PDB file of C-alpha atoms in Angstrom:
ATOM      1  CA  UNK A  16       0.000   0.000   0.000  1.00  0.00           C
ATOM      2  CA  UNK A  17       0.858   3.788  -0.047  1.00  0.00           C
ATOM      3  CA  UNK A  18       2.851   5.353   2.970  1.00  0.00           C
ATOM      4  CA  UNK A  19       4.387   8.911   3.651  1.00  0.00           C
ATOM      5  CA  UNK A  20       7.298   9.080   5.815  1.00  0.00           C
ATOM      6  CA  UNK A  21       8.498  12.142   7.495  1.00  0.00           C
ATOM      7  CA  UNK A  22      11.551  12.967   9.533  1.00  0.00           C
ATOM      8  CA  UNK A  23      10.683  13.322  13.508  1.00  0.00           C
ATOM      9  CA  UNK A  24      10.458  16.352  14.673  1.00  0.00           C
ATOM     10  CA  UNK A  25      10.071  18.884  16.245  1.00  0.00           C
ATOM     11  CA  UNK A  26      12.323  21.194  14.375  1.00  0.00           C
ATOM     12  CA  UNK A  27      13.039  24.785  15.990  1.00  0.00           C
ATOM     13  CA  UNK A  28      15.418  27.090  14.062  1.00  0.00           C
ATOM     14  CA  UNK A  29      16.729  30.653  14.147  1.00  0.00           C
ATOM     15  CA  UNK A  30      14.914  33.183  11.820  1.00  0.00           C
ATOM     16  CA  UNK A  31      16.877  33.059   8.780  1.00  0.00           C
ATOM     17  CA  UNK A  32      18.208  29.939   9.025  1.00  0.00           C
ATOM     18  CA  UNK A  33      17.739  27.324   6.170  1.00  0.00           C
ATOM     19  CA  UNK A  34      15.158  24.522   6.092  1.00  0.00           C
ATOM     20  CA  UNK A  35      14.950  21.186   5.064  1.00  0.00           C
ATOM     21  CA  UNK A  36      12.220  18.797   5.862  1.00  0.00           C
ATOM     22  CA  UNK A  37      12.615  14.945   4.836  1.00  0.00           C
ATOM     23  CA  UNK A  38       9.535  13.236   2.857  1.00  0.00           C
ATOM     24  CA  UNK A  39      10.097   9.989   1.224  1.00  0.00           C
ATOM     25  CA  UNK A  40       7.564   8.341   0.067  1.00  0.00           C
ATOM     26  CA  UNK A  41       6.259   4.611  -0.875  1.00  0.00           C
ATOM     27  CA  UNK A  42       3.135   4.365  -3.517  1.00  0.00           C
ATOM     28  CA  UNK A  43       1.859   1.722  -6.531  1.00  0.00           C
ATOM     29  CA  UNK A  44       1.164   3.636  -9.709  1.00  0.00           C
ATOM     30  CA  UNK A  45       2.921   7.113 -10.258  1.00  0.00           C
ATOM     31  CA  UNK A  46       1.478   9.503  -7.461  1.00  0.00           C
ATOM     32  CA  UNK A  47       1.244  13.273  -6.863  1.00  0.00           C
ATOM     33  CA  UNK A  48       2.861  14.612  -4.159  1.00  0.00           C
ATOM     34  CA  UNK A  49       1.737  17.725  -2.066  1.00  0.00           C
ATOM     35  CA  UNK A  50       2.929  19.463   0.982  1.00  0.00           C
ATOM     36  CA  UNK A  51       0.114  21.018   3.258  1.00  0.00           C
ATOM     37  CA  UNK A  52       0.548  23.324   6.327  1.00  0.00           C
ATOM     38  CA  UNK A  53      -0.998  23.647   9.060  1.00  0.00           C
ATOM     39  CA  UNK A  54      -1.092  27.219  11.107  1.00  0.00           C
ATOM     40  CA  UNK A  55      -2.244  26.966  14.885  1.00  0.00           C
ATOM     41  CA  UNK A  56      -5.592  26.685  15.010  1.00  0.00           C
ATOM     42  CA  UNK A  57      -6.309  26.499  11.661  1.00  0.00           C
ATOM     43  CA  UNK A  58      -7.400  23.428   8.766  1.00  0.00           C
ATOM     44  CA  UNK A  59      -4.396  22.070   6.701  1.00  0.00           C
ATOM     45  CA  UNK A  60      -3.826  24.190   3.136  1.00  0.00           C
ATOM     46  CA  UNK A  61      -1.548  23.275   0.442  1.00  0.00           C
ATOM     47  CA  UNK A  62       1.919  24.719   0.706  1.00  0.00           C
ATOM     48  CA  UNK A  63       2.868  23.209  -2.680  1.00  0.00           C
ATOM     49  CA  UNK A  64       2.535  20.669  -5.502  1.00  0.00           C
ATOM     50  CA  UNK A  65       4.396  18.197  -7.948  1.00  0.00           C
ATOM     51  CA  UNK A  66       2.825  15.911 -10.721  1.00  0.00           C
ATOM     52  CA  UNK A  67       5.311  14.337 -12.352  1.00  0.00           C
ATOM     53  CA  UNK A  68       8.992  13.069 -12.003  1.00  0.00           C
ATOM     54  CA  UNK A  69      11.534  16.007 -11.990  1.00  0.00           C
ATOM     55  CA  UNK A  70       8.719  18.412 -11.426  1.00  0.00           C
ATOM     56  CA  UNK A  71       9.430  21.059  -8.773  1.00  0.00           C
ATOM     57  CA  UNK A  72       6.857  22.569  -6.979  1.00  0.00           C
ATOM     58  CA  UNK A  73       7.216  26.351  -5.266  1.00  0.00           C
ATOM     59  CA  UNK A  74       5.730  28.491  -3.254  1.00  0.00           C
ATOM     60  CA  UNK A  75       5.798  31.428  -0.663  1.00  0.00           C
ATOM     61  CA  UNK A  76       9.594  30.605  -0.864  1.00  0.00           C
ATOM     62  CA  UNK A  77       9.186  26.818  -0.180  1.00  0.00           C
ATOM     63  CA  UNK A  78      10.243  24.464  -2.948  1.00  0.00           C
ATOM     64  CA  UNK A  79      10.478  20.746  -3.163  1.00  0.00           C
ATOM     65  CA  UNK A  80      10.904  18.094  -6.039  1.00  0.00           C
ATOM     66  CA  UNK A  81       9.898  15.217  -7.449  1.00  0.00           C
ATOM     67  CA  UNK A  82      12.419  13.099  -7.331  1.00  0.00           C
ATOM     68  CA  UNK A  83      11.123   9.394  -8.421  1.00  0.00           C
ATOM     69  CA  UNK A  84      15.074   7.133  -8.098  1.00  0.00           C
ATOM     70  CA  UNK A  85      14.914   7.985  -4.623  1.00  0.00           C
ATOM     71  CA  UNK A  86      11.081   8.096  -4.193  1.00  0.00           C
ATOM     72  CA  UNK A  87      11.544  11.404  -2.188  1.00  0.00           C
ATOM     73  CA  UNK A  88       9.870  14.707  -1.389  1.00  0.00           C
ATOM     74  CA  UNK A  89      12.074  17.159   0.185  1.00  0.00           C
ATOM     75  CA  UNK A  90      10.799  20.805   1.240  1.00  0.00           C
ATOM     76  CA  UNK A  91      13.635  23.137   1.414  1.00  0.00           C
ATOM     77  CA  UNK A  92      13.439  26.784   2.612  1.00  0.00           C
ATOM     78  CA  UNK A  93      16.072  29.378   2.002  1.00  0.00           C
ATOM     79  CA  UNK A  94      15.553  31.656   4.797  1.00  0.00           C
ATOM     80  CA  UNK A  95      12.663  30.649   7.281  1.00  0.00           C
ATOM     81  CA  UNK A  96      10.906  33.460   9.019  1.00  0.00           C
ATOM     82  CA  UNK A  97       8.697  33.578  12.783  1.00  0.00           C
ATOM     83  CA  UNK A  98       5.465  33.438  10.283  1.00  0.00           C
ATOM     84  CA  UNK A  99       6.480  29.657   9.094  1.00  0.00           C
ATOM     85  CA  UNK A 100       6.036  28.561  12.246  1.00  0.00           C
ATOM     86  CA  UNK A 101       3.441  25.876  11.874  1.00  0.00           C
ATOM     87  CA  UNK A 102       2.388  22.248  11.661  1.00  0.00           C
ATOM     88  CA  UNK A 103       3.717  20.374   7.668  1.00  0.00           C
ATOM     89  CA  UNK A 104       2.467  17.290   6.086  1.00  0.00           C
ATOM     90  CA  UNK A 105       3.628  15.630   3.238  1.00  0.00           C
ATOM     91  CA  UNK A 106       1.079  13.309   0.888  1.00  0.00           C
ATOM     92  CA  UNK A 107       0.631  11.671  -2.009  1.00  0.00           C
ATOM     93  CA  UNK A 108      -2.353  10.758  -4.247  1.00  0.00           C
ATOM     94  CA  UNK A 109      -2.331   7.739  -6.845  1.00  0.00           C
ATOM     95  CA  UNK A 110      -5.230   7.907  -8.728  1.00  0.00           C
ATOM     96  CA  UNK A 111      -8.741  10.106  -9.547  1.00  0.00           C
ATOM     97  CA  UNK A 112     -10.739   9.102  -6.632  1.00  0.00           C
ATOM     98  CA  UNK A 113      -7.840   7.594  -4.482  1.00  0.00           C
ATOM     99  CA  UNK A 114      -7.529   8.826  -0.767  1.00  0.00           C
ATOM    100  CA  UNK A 115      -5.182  10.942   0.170  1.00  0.00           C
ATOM    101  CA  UNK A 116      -2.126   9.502   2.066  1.00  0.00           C
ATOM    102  CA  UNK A 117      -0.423  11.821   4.558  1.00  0.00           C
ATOM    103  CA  UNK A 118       2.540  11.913   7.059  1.00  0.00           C
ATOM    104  CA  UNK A 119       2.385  12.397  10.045  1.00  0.00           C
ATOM    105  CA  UNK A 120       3.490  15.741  10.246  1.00  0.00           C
ATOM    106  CA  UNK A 121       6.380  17.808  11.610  1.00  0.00           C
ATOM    107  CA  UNK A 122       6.073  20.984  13.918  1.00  0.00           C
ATOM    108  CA  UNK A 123       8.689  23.973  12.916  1.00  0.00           C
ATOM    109  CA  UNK A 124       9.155  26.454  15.492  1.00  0.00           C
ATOM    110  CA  UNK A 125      10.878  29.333  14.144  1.00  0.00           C
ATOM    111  CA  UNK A 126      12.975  32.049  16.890  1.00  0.00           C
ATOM    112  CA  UNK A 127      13.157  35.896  16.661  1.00  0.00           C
TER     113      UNK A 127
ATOM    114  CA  UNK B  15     -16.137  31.852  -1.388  1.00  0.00           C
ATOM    115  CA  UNK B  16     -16.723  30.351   1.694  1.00  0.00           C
ATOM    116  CA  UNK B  17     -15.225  27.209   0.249  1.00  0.00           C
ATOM    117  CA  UNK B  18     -15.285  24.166   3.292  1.00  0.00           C
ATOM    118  CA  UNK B  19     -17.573  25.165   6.483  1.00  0.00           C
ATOM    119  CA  UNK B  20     -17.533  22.837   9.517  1.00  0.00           C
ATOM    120  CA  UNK B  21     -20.172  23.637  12.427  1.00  0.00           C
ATOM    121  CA  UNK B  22     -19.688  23.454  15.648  1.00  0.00           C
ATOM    122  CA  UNK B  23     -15.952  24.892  15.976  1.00  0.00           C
ATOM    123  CA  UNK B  24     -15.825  23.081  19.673  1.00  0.00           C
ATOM    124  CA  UNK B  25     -18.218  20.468  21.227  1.00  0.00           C
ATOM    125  CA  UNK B  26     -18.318  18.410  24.442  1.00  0.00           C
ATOM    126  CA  UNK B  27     -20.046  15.516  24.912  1.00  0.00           C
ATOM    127  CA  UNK B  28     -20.261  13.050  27.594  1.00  0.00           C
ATOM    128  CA  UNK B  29     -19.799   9.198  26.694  1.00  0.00           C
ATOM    129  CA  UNK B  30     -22.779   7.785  25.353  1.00  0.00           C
ATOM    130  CA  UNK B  31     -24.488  10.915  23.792  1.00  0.00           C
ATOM    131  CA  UNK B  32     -24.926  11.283  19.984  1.00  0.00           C
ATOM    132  CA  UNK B  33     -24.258  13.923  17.851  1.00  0.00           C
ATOM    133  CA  UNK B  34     -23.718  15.173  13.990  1.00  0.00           C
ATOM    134  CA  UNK B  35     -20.566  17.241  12.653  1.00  0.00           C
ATOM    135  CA  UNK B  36     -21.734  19.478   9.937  1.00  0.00           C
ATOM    136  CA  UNK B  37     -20.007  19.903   6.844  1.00  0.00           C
ATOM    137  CA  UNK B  38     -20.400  22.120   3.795  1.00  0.00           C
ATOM    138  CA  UNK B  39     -19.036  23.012   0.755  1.00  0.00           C
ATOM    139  CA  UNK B  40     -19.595  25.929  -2.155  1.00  0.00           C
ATOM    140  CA  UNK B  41     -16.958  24.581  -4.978  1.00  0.00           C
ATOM    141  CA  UNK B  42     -19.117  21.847  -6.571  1.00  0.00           C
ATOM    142  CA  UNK B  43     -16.569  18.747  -5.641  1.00  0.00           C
ATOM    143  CA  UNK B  44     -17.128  15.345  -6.397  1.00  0.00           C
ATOM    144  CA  UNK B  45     -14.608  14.254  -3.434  1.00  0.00           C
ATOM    145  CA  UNK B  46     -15.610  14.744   0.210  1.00  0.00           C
ATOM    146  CA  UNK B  47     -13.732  13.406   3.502  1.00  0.00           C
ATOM    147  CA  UNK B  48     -13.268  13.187   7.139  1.00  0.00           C
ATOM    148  CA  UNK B  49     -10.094  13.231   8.785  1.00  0.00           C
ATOM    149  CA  UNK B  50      -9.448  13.155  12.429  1.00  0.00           C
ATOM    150  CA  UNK B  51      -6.007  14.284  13.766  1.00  0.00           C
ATOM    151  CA  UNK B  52      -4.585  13.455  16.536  1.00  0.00           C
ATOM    152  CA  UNK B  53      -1.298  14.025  18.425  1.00  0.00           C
ATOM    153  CA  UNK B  54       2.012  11.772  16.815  1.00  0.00           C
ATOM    154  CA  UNK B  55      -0.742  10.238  14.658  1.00  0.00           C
ATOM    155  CA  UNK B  56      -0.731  12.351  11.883  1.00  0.00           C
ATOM    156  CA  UNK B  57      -4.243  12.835  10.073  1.00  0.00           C
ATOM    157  CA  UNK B  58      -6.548   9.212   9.570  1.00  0.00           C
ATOM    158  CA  UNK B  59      -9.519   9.344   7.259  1.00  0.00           C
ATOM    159  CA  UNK B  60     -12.753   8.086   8.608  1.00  0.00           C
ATOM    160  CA  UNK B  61     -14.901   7.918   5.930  1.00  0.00           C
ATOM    161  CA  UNK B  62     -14.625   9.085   1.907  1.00  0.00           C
ATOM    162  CA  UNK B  63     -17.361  10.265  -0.729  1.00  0.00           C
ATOM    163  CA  UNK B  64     -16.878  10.485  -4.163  1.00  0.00           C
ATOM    164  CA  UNK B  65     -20.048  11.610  -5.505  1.00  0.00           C
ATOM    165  CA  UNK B  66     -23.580  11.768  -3.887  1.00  0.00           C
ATOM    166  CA  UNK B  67     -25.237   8.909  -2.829  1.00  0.00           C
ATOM    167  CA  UNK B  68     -21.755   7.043  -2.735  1.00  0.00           C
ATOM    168  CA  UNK B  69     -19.692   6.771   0.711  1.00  0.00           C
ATOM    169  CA  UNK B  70     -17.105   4.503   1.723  1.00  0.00           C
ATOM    170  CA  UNK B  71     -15.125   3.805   4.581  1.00  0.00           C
ATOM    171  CA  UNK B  72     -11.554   4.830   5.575  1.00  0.00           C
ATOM    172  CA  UNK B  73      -8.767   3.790   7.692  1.00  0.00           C
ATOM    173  CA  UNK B  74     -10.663   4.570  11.006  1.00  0.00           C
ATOM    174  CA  UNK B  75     -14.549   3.919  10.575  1.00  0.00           C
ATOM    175  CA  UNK B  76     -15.793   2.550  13.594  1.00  0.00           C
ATOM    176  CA  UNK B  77     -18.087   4.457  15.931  1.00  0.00           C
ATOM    177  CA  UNK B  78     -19.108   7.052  12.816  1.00  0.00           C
ATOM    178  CA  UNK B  79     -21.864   7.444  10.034  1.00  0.00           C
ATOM    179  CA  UNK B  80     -21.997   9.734   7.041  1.00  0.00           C
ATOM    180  CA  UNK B  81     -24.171   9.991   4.541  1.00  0.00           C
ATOM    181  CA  UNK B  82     -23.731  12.022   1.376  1.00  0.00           C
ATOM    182  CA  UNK B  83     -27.794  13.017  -0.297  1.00  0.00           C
ATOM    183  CA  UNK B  84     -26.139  16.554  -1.831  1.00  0.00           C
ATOM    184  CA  UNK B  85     -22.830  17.156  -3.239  1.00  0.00           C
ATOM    185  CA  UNK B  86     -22.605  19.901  -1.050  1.00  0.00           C
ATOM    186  CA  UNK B  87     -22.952  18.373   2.004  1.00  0.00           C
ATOM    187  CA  UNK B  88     -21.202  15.949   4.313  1.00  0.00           C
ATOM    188  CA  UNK B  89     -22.513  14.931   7.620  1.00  0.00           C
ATOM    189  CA  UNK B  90     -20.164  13.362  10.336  1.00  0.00           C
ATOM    190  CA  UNK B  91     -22.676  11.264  12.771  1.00  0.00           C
ATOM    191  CA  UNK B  92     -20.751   9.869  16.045  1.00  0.00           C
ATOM    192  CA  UNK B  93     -23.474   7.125  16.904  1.00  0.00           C
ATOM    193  CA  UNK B  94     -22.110   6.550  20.884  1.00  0.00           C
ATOM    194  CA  UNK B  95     -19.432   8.905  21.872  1.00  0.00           C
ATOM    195  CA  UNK B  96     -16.226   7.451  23.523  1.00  0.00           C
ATOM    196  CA  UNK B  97     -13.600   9.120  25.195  1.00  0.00           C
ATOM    197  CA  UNK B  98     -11.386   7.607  22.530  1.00  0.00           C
ATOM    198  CA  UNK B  99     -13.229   9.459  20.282  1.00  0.00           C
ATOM    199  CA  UNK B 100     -12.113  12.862  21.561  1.00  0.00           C
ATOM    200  CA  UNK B 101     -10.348  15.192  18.793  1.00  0.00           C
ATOM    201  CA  UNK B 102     -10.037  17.439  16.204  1.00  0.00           C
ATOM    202  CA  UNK B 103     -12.063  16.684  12.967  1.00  0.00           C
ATOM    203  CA  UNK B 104     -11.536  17.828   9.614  1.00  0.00           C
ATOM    204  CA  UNK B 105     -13.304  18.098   6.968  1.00  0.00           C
ATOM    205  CA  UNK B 106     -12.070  18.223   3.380  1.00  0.00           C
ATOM    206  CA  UNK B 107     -13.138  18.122  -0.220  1.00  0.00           C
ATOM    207  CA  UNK B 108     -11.720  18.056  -3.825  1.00  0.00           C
ATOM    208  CA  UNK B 109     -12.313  17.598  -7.596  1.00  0.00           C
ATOM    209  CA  UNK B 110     -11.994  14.261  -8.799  1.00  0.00           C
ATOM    210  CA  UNK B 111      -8.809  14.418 -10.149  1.00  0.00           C
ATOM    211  CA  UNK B 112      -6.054  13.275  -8.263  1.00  0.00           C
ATOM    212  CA  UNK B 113      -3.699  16.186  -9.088  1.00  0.00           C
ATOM    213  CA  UNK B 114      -6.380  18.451  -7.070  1.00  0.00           C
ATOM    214  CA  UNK B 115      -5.533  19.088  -3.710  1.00  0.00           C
ATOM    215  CA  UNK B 116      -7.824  19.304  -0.904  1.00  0.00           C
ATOM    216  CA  UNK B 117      -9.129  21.697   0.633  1.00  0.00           C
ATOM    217  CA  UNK B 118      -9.963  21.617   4.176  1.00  0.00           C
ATOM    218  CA  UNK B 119     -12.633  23.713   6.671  1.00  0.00           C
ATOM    219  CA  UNK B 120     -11.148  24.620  10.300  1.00  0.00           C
ATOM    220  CA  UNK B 121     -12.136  21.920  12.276  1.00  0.00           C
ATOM    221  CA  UNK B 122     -14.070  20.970  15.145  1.00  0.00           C
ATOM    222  CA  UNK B 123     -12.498  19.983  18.623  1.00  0.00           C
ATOM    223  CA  UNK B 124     -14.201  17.392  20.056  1.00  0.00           C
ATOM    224  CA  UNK B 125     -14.510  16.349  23.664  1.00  0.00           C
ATOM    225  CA  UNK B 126     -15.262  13.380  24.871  1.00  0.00           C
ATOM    226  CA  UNK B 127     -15.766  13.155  28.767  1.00  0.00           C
TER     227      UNK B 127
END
């Protein structure tokens, strides 16, 4: 079956610092990978996307690719600021009405 | 667009009482779900819809209902609440593709005493 795996966390780092949060992932078929995050108190919302092998997907400074020979997801972060503090999941979808597989998360804490 | 509305934002309940989580969405998607999240356990779906009329179960169905008579809507029922069941419930919906992402309301923390 499908699985996520994420590093352990928690991860707190200095503003400014650079980010990298492990995602590898195991799935049947060729799947679509997303990264959601997940501000205190709020519902998860996509950070960023990738659809294909080699694809990378950015966003509000985040990246991450696709990368299929090591079945891995990587978000990277050049400079991580108090406001990215919050809760990230990585997942993966396999097909049209497939469910969505998540991690299990990783809190990032980030200090003035 | 109010895109994915859960109602009530917080309950408590004591064990043995019923109750219904509301959900609602305004984007017209095929794809509806329940998650519940818990701490270290990451998000677990509960139960799936992919069109109206049509539910099916997820990783963790015991103890809930849904039912799915509008696209729209989603209804959560918890049937005989157990303290097990205490958490925070999300509820999300999508397109049917599987490049969509979901999209997910704000939750409801449960209680379970």
């Amino acid at each position: 079956g499908n699985s996520v795996t994420q590093m352990e966390g928690p991860v707190t780092l200095s503003e400014e610092a650079f980010l990298t949060i492990n995602c590898t992932y195991t799935a049947t078929g060729y799947p679509s990978l997303f990264w959601y995050v997940q501000y205190p108190g709020e519902g998860l919302q996509l950070l960023l996307k990738a659809t294909k092998a080699d694809d990378k997907g950015s966003n509000k400074g985040f990246e991450a690719t696709y990368r299929k020979e090591t079945t891995s997801f990587h978000l990277e972060k050049g400079s991580v600021q108090v406001s990215d503090s919050a809760v990230y999941f990585c997942a993966l979808n396999t097909g049209a009405n497939s469910k969505l597989t998540f991690g299990k998360g990783i809190t990032l804490s980030v200090r003035p | 667009n109010a895109g994915v509305t859960q109602t009530p934002k917080f309950q408590v309940l004591k064990t043995g009482q019923s109750m219904t989580l509301q959900c609602a969405q305004d984007m017209n998607h095929e794809y509806m779900s329940w998650y519940r999240q818990d701490p270290g356990m990451g998000l677990r779906l509960i139960h799936y819809s992919v069109g109206a009329g049509i539910t099916d179960q997820g990783e963790v169905p015991n103890g809930y209902n849904v039912s799915r008579s509008t696209t729209e809507d989603f209804p959560l029922r918890l049937l005989s609440a157990a303290p097990s069941q205490t958490s925070v419930y999300f509820c999300a919906s999508r397109t049917g593709s599987n490049n969509s992402p979901l999209h997910f309301g704000n939750g409801t923390r449960l209680t379970v005493t």
